[in-house]
Amino acid sequence: MEVRLDAFSSPDYDVKEWLNQQFVSIDATAAFEPALPQMPTPEKPDPDQNSSTDKGSSDRGRNVSESMTQRLTTQLHILATNAQQGNDRIKARFRHQAAQISRDIAALAKLIGETQKHMAELSTEIEAQKPTTHAVERLVHIDTARQRLQRSVAALDHLRSYTDLPQKINSFLENGDLAQVWRLIDSIEEDVARRGSLQHGLEKGSGGAGVEVDVTSIGLDADEIEKYKKRVTAAAMDRLEKAIRDHDAEELSFVGKLLASHGHGNRIERTFIDIRADTGLEKLRPAMRSAQSGSNIGDLLGLVADLVAQDRMFIDSTEIQVSAGLLVEQLLADYIEALQPSVVARMAELQKRASSPGADGDSGANNGEPTSAILDLYQTLVRFYSDIAETLSTQGSLSVGGSMPDSAKVLAQPIPRSLRLLFDPFVQYMRSGLPDQHVAAIRSGSLDRLTRIADPASSDDNTFAREAPERILEVFLDVDRALSRVFAFVPASALYAAVASVTGLVTEVAGLIAGRLDAIASRCGIPLLEFAEHAVLAFPQLSSGAIFRPLASEEKLEAVLGIVGVSVSSRLFDQCATALSTSMARRLEELIELLRLRYPSDEGMSSTTEDAITTVRLGALMESCTTVAEMHTIVSRLETAAGKAPGIETIGDALSMLGRRTASAVVFALAAPFSAPLARIPGLGAWHSERESRSSMNIQVPLFSYSPSEEAVDIGEKMHILLPELEQVESMDHQEMRGAQLGAEELQPVFVYVAAWLLGAGSQEIADTQVPPIQSMLSLVLAVVLRCISSQICAIKPPLSASGREQLVADVDYIASVVSSFASPPCQEFDTVQRCLVRDSDPVSASVAEAESDSAAQTRAKMQALLKEQQ
């Protein structure tokens, strides 16, 4: 059983009900205790049963009753004992806690007393505040009613003010007070937009009586509002136009702000451009009429620059929120569009002068004046545009075409319309007209004069040698000037084609010099085929040409003098072409570096100056690119092909062709006298006959050592006179250079030039060897002769007799001894022949075989075959 104290604090507490609840609780607890066994109720005897049955039944019933009685008695005893023990424990616990319970009861009684006291005081205060609470509630109701009444009165007064709006708006319009008109119209539109909230406030203020207010019936309807908006907009536009014409910055700022705040900001820019463009063109027309001849383009550009600067200053002095850069760009485009016919007329005039013949029958472009005039006009326009960009820039950003604080934005912006209009007349000229005009001018000028000198029918060898160098220098100066302009003005995508067009003139110059050399060869009997490669000179049988005679011959002297004279022009060509090629490579490298800085692939521009941006955009315009960003591909393609630039390769091919032909001609002229004895070597009978050891009287005579054959002696004698001939040729070279007004310090000697091309070493490398040029030339000619001797020996038909072999050994030893007295020219073929004749059966060591050239290996194989047949 559980007793809860909160049952006593309930307002519905009743002692009787509490006791009944306890009783019910006790009964419920007892129901769960174990039930006592009950004695069975004896049944009444059935009179119809027999007596034995009655007796047995009564005995069994008595036994059962006794058993149940004993069991019940035992259980009752146990229960009594347990009850007594529990009672003892409860009494002991109560005695132990009785003092604490007493103290708790005392404290509780005290707390109850204090609580009752506080409750009495609170009850007294509540009773005292009841009148004040009622008064506050009445005041709140009064204030709410007052606020609702005030809002209703204000709304009615505001709505009543709309009845005289038309009169107010008309009055403000007549007085020019556009700001007041806009304020009234704005307030009307705002009130119409808030109609629903205003009606809700009136309904609430009237106590929910359902008052309805139609705002448009009190003031203006939508059509009337729209009419007044158009009237005030038209009045504002009139004042805007007048302010623009009068350069009234204060008025323009005021009206511009009104229009911009009411959604008409775009009309400000368009109106400004139209009016200022018309005003500017009125000032430009007299100057343009006087500039139709193209003589005052500079003055006209100065007037345009002044107009644009004035417009920019006017815009900056206002406070309107417009893009000043875009306004100025559009104005500049309109001015340039009007200016373009004058520029086109000037271009046509200059191009006509460039293509018209001069007084001497040559093209008027020979002196470069028309081309220079066109480029000067182009540079004038570039400076004009860059100066405008610099003048109109503020805070480091380019104004023309829009503000660009970030240089990377330049690469993504389109080319300004003003730039296109200004330079469109130059695009095609810069891509093809400029190089073509220079090429035509050079062909009809300096190259034509060189062509007339190089024609054998117009001049002899002496005249060519004396005048050709000056004409060659003129051509190269013109070509260099043309290339400097090509690299400066031709767009990158057309650069290589333009350079190749100009450098094609260098090939023509080389062809003219080579043609003069061919004329000498044809006249003197020099096989033109031999000019290709000196190492395979195959001397003919016997030729009647002057070139095959000794230098003491007058005809041979004249032929060699002509070849040396042509070599002066060849060396001058080599020097000029090499310098031109170096200059082109340097210019190309500088151009690629400049383009890489102007059109970076992954970073912003290194320079954001107006001049740099103008140049970048101008380059993209010349490339016909839509945006500057498209220049990346062009620059990358130019850089990739820089290693194999067509112009540089063209000059290299011309240098190689003319150098090898001239050097081969000089060597051939010196080695040609050896052709007669060399041609007889393969067919000598001594190679196949045996030397007789008996006399005519059949007497045995001793055989002495073999003497050199007549052919070997002839070759040796010609070798002995080779050095004096070289000295004579060297003297001829000095004479020809003096005749051409060229000093030894200006032009390399002929022998250095020949050795540089035929030995594959540069002239400076040969000079650094400290070997005299004449000694190098002697070694070179001797090497050519020895190579031809080896070739002729290998051409002997087998079998070789024993005497023939001995004779061959004597000839080879004699020639080797003559050569060693002058120099030791490196000739592997001749060394191989000599080694095979002495040690034909010895195997070739691996080191020797590895060091042999292909021609030496072929010579060894041929000699082994010849000697094998002899054995």
PDB file of C-alpha atoms in Angstrom, residues 30-228:
ATOM      1  CA  ALA A  30      -5.132  -9.331  -0.903  1.00  0.00           C
ATOM      2  CA  ALA A  31      -6.320 -10.809  -4.162  1.00  0.00           C
ATOM      3  CA  PHE A  32      -2.722 -11.579  -5.119  1.00  0.00           C
ATOM      4  CA  GLU A  33      -1.936 -13.413  -1.840  1.00  0.00           C
ATOM      5  CA  PRO A  34      -2.104 -17.279  -1.807  1.00  0.00           C
ATOM      6  CA  ALA A  35      -5.580 -18.551  -1.050  1.00  0.00           C
ATOM      7  CA  LEU A  36      -6.197 -20.786   1.932  1.00  0.00           C
ATOM      8  CA  PRO A  37      -7.403 -24.268   1.220  1.00  0.00           C
ATOM      9  CA  GLN A  38     -11.150 -24.625   1.675  1.00  0.00           C
ATOM     10  CA  MET A  39     -12.850 -27.567   3.175  1.00  0.00           C
ATOM     11  CA  PRO A  40     -15.067 -29.415   0.781  1.00  0.00           C
ATOM     12  CA  THR A  41     -18.750 -29.166   1.481  1.00  0.00           C
ATOM     13  CA  PRO A  42     -20.225 -32.542   2.294  1.00  0.00           C
ATOM     14  CA  GLU A  43     -22.946 -33.704  -0.011  1.00  0.00           C
ATOM     15  CA  LYS A  44     -26.240 -34.960   1.139  1.00  0.00           C
ATOM     16  CA  PRO A  45     -26.696 -38.743   0.994  1.00  0.00           C
ATOM     17  CA  ASP A  46     -28.700 -40.104  -1.751  1.00  0.00           C
ATOM     18  CA  PRO A  47     -31.475 -42.203  -0.318  1.00  0.00           C
ATOM     19  CA  ASP A  48     -31.385 -44.393  -3.332  1.00  0.00           C
ATOM     20  CA  GLN A  49     -27.767 -45.518  -2.832  1.00  0.00           C
ATOM     21  CA  ASN A  50     -27.044 -48.683  -0.792  1.00  0.00           C
ATOM     22  CA  SER A  51     -25.634 -48.591   2.729  1.00  0.00           C
ATOM     23  CA  SER A  52     -22.089 -49.740   1.857  1.00  0.00           C
ATOM     24  CA  THR A  53     -21.588 -46.985  -0.473  1.00  0.00           C
ATOM     25  CA  ASP A  54     -22.701 -44.492   2.164  1.00  0.00           C
ATOM     26  CA  LYS A  55     -20.231 -45.746   4.704  1.00  0.00           C
ATOM     27  CA  GLY A  56     -17.243 -45.706   2.420  1.00  0.00           C
ATOM     28  CA  SER A  57     -18.021 -42.218   1.303  1.00  0.00           C
ATOM     29  CA  SER A  58     -18.304 -40.844   4.801  1.00  0.00           C
ATOM     30  CA  ASP A  59     -14.863 -42.226   5.762  1.00  0.00           C
ATOM     31  CA  ARG A  60     -13.127 -40.699   2.798  1.00  0.00           C
ATOM     32  CA  GLY A  61     -14.735 -37.352   3.448  1.00  0.00           C
ATOM     33  CA  ARG A  62     -13.593 -37.362   7.055  1.00  0.00           C
ATOM     34  CA  ASN A  63      -9.994 -38.080   6.098  1.00  0.00           C
ATOM     35  CA  VAL A  64      -9.895 -35.343   3.548  1.00  0.00           C
ATOM     36  CA  SER A  65     -11.345 -32.866   6.009  1.00  0.00           C
ATOM     37  CA  GLU A  66      -8.721 -33.638   8.634  1.00  0.00           C
ATOM     38  CA  SER A  67      -5.904 -33.355   6.172  1.00  0.00           C
ATOM     39  CA  MET A  68      -7.037 -29.974   4.921  1.00  0.00           C
ATOM     40  CA  THR A  69      -7.552 -28.767   8.485  1.00  0.00           C
ATOM     41  CA  GLN A  70      -3.993 -29.632   9.432  1.00  0.00           C
ATOM     42  CA  ARG A  71      -2.567 -28.004   6.353  1.00  0.00           C
ATOM     43  CA  LEU A  72      -4.560 -24.817   6.976  1.00  0.00           C
ATOM     44  CA  THR A  73      -3.456 -24.737  10.598  1.00  0.00           C
ATOM     45  CA  THR A  74       0.206 -25.016   9.527  1.00  0.00           C
ATOM     46  CA  GLN A  75      -0.123 -22.230   6.988  1.00  0.00           C
ATOM     47  CA  LEU A  76      -1.900 -19.979   9.468  1.00  0.00           C
ATOM     48  CA  HIS A  77       0.891 -20.568  11.949  1.00  0.00           C
ATOM     49  CA  ILE A  78       3.518 -19.680   9.357  1.00  0.00           C
ATOM     50  CA  LEU A  79       1.610 -16.564   8.368  1.00  0.00           C
ATOM     51  CA  ALA A  80       1.232 -15.541  11.998  1.00  0.00           C
ATOM     52  CA  THR A  81       4.964 -15.986  12.554  1.00  0.00           C
ATOM     53  CA  ASN A  82       5.844 -13.960   9.448  1.00  0.00           C
ATOM     54  CA  ALA A  83       3.398 -11.273  10.447  1.00  0.00           C
ATOM     55  CA  GLN A  84       4.904 -11.044  13.894  1.00  0.00           C
ATOM     56  CA  GLN A  85       8.445 -10.805  12.480  1.00  0.00           C
ATOM     57  CA  GLY A  86       7.428  -8.110  10.018  1.00  0.00           C
ATOM     58  CA  ASN A  87       5.696  -6.208  12.794  1.00  0.00           C
ATOM     59  CA  ASP A  88       8.816  -6.401  14.927  1.00  0.00           C
ATOM     60  CA  ARG A  89      10.991  -5.101  12.119  1.00  0.00           C
ATOM     61  CA  ILE A  90       8.618  -2.211  11.420  1.00  0.00           C
ATOM     62  CA  LYS A  91       8.523  -1.297  15.099  1.00  0.00           C
ATOM     63  CA  ALA A  92      12.322  -1.375  15.308  1.00  0.00           C
ATOM     64  CA  ARG A  93      12.721   0.792  12.192  1.00  0.00           C
ATOM     65  CA  PHE A  94      10.107   3.236  13.413  1.00  0.00           C
ATOM     66  CA  ARG A  95      11.811   3.550  16.770  1.00  0.00           C
ATOM     67  CA  HIS A  96      15.129   4.201  14.933  1.00  0.00           C
ATOM     68  CA  GLN A  97      13.662   6.920  12.613  1.00  0.00           C
ATOM     69  CA  ALA A  98      11.124   8.440  14.985  1.00  0.00           C
ATOM     70  CA  ALA A  99      13.434  11.363  15.922  1.00  0.00           C
ATOM     71  CA  GLN A 100      14.181  12.280  12.296  1.00  0.00           C
ATOM     72  CA  ILE A 101      10.508  12.087  11.379  1.00  0.00           C
ATOM     73  CA  SER A 102       9.670  14.371  14.259  1.00  0.00           C
ATOM     74  CA  ARG A 103      12.218  16.934  13.127  1.00  0.00           C
ATOM     75  CA  ASP A 104      10.926  16.764   9.522  1.00  0.00           C
ATOM     76  CA  ILE A 105       7.365  17.219  10.696  1.00  0.00           C
ATOM     77  CA  ALA A 106       8.400  20.278  12.701  1.00  0.00           C
ATOM     78  CA  ALA A 107      10.251  21.840   9.755  1.00  0.00           C
ATOM     79  CA  LEU A 108       7.343  21.140   7.458  1.00  0.00           C
ATOM     80  CA  ALA A 109       4.966  22.757   9.847  1.00  0.00           C
ATOM     81  CA  LYS A 110       7.163  25.865   9.969  1.00  0.00           C
ATOM     82  CA  LEU A 111       7.378  26.040   6.172  1.00  0.00           C
ATOM     83  CA  ILE A 112       3.642  25.680   5.887  1.00  0.00           C
ATOM     84  CA  GLY A 113       3.186  28.605   8.240  1.00  0.00           C
ATOM     85  CA  GLU A 114       5.524  30.854   6.260  1.00  0.00           C
ATOM     86  CA  THR A 115       3.866  29.895   3.020  1.00  0.00           C
ATOM     87  CA  GLN A 116       0.475  30.739   4.403  1.00  0.00           C
ATOM     88  CA  LYS A 117       1.804  34.127   5.505  1.00  0.00           C
ATOM     89  CA  HIS A 118       3.232  34.981   2.038  1.00  0.00           C
ATOM     90  CA  MET A 119       0.039  33.838   0.397  1.00  0.00           C
ATOM     91  CA  ALA A 120      -1.926  36.175   2.557  1.00  0.00           C
ATOM     92  CA  GLU A 121       0.315  39.118   1.653  1.00  0.00           C
ATOM     93  CA  LEU A 122       0.101  38.341  -2.083  1.00  0.00           C
ATOM     94  CA  SER A 123      -3.627  38.109  -1.877  1.00  0.00           C
ATOM     95  CA  THR A 124      -3.717  41.558  -0.314  1.00  0.00           C
ATOM     96  CA  GLU A 125      -1.558  43.084  -3.121  1.00  0.00           C
ATOM     97  CA  ILE A 126      -3.678  41.517  -5.836  1.00  0.00           C
ATOM     98  CA  GLU A 127      -6.783  42.942  -4.337  1.00  0.00           C
ATOM     99  CA  ALA A 128      -5.154  46.382  -4.247  1.00  0.00           C
ATOM    100  CA  GLN A 129      -4.040  46.295  -7.987  1.00  0.00           C
ATOM    101  CA  LYS A 130      -7.329  45.252  -9.549  1.00  0.00           C
ATOM    102  CA  PRO A 131      -8.540  48.869 -10.162  1.00  0.00           C
ATOM    103  CA  THR A 132      -5.164  49.850 -11.831  1.00  0.00           C
ATOM    104  CA  THR A 133      -5.305  46.913 -14.279  1.00  0.00           C
ATOM    105  CA  HIS A 134      -8.752  47.909 -15.452  1.00  0.00           C
ATOM    106  CA  ALA A 135      -7.568  51.482 -16.046  1.00  0.00           C
ATOM    107  CA  VAL A 136      -4.561  50.378 -18.186  1.00  0.00           C
ATOM    108  CA  GLU A 137      -6.735  48.226 -20.386  1.00  0.00           C
ATOM    109  CA  ARG A 138      -9.055  51.165 -21.022  1.00  0.00           C
ATOM    110  CA  LEU A 139      -6.076  53.416 -21.932  1.00  0.00           C
ATOM    111  CA  VAL A 140      -4.751  50.865 -24.457  1.00  0.00           C
ATOM    112  CA  HIS A 141      -8.102  50.716 -26.173  1.00  0.00           C
ATOM    113  CA  ILE A 142      -8.251  54.518 -26.336  1.00  0.00           C
ATOM    114  CA  ASP A 143      -4.720  54.819 -27.865  1.00  0.00           C
ATOM    115  CA  THR A 144      -5.434  52.154 -30.502  1.00  0.00           C
ATOM    116  CA  ALA A 145      -8.548  53.975 -31.571  1.00  0.00           C
ATOM    117  CA  ARG A 146      -6.614  57.260 -31.742  1.00  0.00           C
ATOM    118  CA  GLN A 147      -3.871  55.753 -33.981  1.00  0.00           C
ATOM    119  CA  ARG A 148      -6.375  54.217 -36.324  1.00  0.00           C
ATOM    120  CA  LEU A 149      -8.220  57.494 -36.553  1.00  0.00           C
ATOM    121  CA  GLN A 150      -4.992  59.427 -37.391  1.00  0.00           C
ATOM    122  CA  ARG A 151      -4.013  56.975 -40.143  1.00  0.00           C
ATOM    123  CA  SER A 152      -7.437  57.270 -41.649  1.00  0.00           C
ATOM    124  CA  VAL A 153      -7.292  61.071 -41.617  1.00  0.00           C
ATOM    125  CA  ALA A 154      -3.767  61.082 -43.232  1.00  0.00           C
ATOM    126  CA  ALA A 155      -4.866  58.694 -45.959  1.00  0.00           C
ATOM    127  CA  LEU A 156      -7.896  60.830 -46.737  1.00  0.00           C
ATOM    128  CA  ASP A 157      -5.766  63.991 -46.887  1.00  0.00           C
ATOM    129  CA  HIS A 158      -3.207  62.272 -49.205  1.00  0.00           C
ATOM    130  CA  LEU A 159      -5.910  61.057 -51.533  1.00  0.00           C
ATOM    131  CA  ARG A 160      -7.528  64.477 -51.548  1.00  0.00           C
ATOM    132  CA  SER A 161      -4.235  65.985 -52.833  1.00  0.00           C
ATOM    133  CA  TYR A 162      -4.539  64.061 -56.146  1.00  0.00           C
ATOM    134  CA  THR A 163      -7.539  66.102 -57.238  1.00  0.00           C
ATOM    135  CA  ASP A 164      -5.256  69.013 -58.325  1.00  0.00           C
ATOM    136  CA  LEU A 165      -2.347  66.922 -59.855  1.00  0.00           C
ATOM    137  CA  PRO A 166      -2.915  67.909 -63.506  1.00  0.00           C
ATOM    138  CA  GLN A 167      -2.740  71.615 -62.592  1.00  0.00           C
ATOM    139  CA  LYS A 168       0.483  71.058 -60.616  1.00  0.00           C
ATOM    140  CA  ILE A 169       2.167  69.016 -63.373  1.00  0.00           C
ATOM    141  CA  ASN A 170       1.302  71.563 -66.059  1.00  0.00           C
ATOM    142  CA  SER A 171       2.606  74.346 -63.859  1.00  0.00           C
ATOM    143  CA  PHE A 172       5.929  72.550 -63.252  1.00  0.00           C
ATOM    144  CA  LEU A 173       6.325  71.812 -66.957  1.00  0.00           C
ATOM    145  CA  GLU A 174       5.779  75.467 -67.857  1.00  0.00           C
ATOM    146  CA  ASN A 175       8.366  76.523 -65.294  1.00  0.00           C
ATOM    147  CA  GLY A 176      10.822  73.853 -66.457  1.00  0.00           C
ATOM    148  CA  ASP A 177      10.909  72.131 -63.078  1.00  0.00           C
ATOM    149  CA  LEU A 178      11.327  68.622 -64.499  1.00  0.00           C
ATOM    150  CA  ALA A 179      12.467  67.155 -61.208  1.00  0.00           C
ATOM    151  CA  GLN A 180       9.157  68.110 -59.527  1.00  0.00           C
ATOM    152  CA  VAL A 181       7.203  66.618 -62.417  1.00  0.00           C
ATOM    153  CA  TRP A 182       9.132  63.352 -62.182  1.00  0.00           C
ATOM    154  CA  ARG A 183       8.613  63.287 -58.407  1.00  0.00           C
ATOM    155  CA  LEU A 184       4.852  63.725 -58.788  1.00  0.00           C
ATOM    156  CA  ILE A 185       4.621  61.057 -61.457  1.00  0.00           C
ATOM    157  CA  ASP A 186       6.782  58.702 -59.405  1.00  0.00           C
ATOM    158  CA  SER A 187       4.629  59.258 -56.337  1.00  0.00           C
ATOM    159  CA  ILE A 188       1.459  58.567 -58.323  1.00  0.00           C
ATOM    160  CA  GLU A 189       2.886  55.307 -59.648  1.00  0.00           C
ATOM    161  CA  GLU A 190       4.033  54.292 -56.184  1.00  0.00           C
ATOM    162  CA  ASP A 191       0.621  55.047 -54.688  1.00  0.00           C
ATOM    163  CA  VAL A 192      -1.123  53.105 -57.402  1.00  0.00           C
ATOM    164  CA  ALA A 193       1.176  50.211 -56.718  1.00  0.00           C
ATOM    165  CA  ARG A 194       0.322  50.408 -52.998  1.00  0.00           C
ATOM    166  CA  ARG A 195      -3.453  50.613 -53.582  1.00  0.00           C
ATOM    167  CA  GLY A 196      -4.124  47.266 -51.995  1.00  0.00           C
ATOM    168  CA  SER A 197      -2.248  48.052 -48.780  1.00  0.00           C
ATOM    169  CA  LEU A 198      -3.889  51.482 -48.510  1.00  0.00           C
ATOM    170  CA  GLN A 199      -7.375  50.022 -48.846  1.00  0.00           C
ATOM    171  CA  HIS A 200      -6.521  47.434 -46.194  1.00  0.00           C
ATOM    172  CA  GLY A 201      -5.473  50.231 -43.811  1.00  0.00           C
ATOM    173  CA  LEU A 202      -8.724  52.151 -44.373  1.00  0.00           C
ATOM    174  CA  GLU A 203     -10.793  49.055 -43.735  1.00  0.00           C
ATOM    175  CA  LYS A 204      -8.955  48.399 -40.506  1.00  0.00           C
ATOM    176  CA  GLY A 205      -9.328  52.033 -39.402  1.00  0.00           C
ATOM    177  CA  SER A 206     -13.077  51.991 -40.016  1.00  0.00           C
ATOM    178  CA  GLY A 207     -13.554  48.988 -37.836  1.00  0.00           C
ATOM    179  CA  GLY A 208     -13.980  46.551 -40.696  1.00  0.00           C
ATOM    180  CA  ALA A 209     -16.925  48.391 -42.285  1.00  0.00           C
ATOM    181  CA  GLY A 210     -15.738  47.360 -45.771  1.00  0.00           C
ATOM    182  CA  VAL A 211     -14.702  50.821 -47.116  1.00  0.00           C
ATOM    183  CA  GLU A 212     -13.450  50.685 -50.733  1.00  0.00           C
ATOM    184  CA  VAL A 213     -11.235  53.393 -52.308  1.00  0.00           C
ATOM    185  CA  ASP A 214     -10.513  53.729 -56.077  1.00  0.00           C
ATOM    186  CA  VAL A 215      -7.219  55.601 -56.303  1.00  0.00           C
ATOM    187  CA  THR A 216      -7.358  56.293 -60.046  1.00  0.00           C
ATOM    188  CA  SER A 217     -10.761  57.945 -59.669  1.00  0.00           C
ATOM    189  CA  ILE A 218      -9.266  60.399 -57.152  1.00  0.00           C
ATOM    190  CA  GLY A 219      -6.060  61.336 -59.149  1.00  0.00           C
ATOM    191  CA  LEU A 220      -4.984  60.293 -62.686  1.00  0.00           C
ATOM    192  CA  ASP A 221      -5.649  57.137 -64.643  1.00  0.00           C
ATOM    193  CA  ALA A 222      -2.918  55.078 -66.366  1.00  0.00           C
ATOM    194  CA  ASP A 223      -3.300  56.733 -69.787  1.00  0.00           C
ATOM    195  CA  GLU A 224      -3.006  60.200 -68.333  1.00  0.00           C
ATOM    196  CA  ILE A 225       0.085  59.193 -66.368  1.00  0.00           C
ATOM    197  CA  GLU A 226       1.698  57.816 -69.561  1.00  0.00           C
ATOM    198  CA  LYS A 227       0.966  61.052 -71.441  1.00  0.00           C
ATOM    199  CA  TYR A 228       2.616  63.141 -68.766  1.00  0.00           C
TER     200      TYR A 228
END
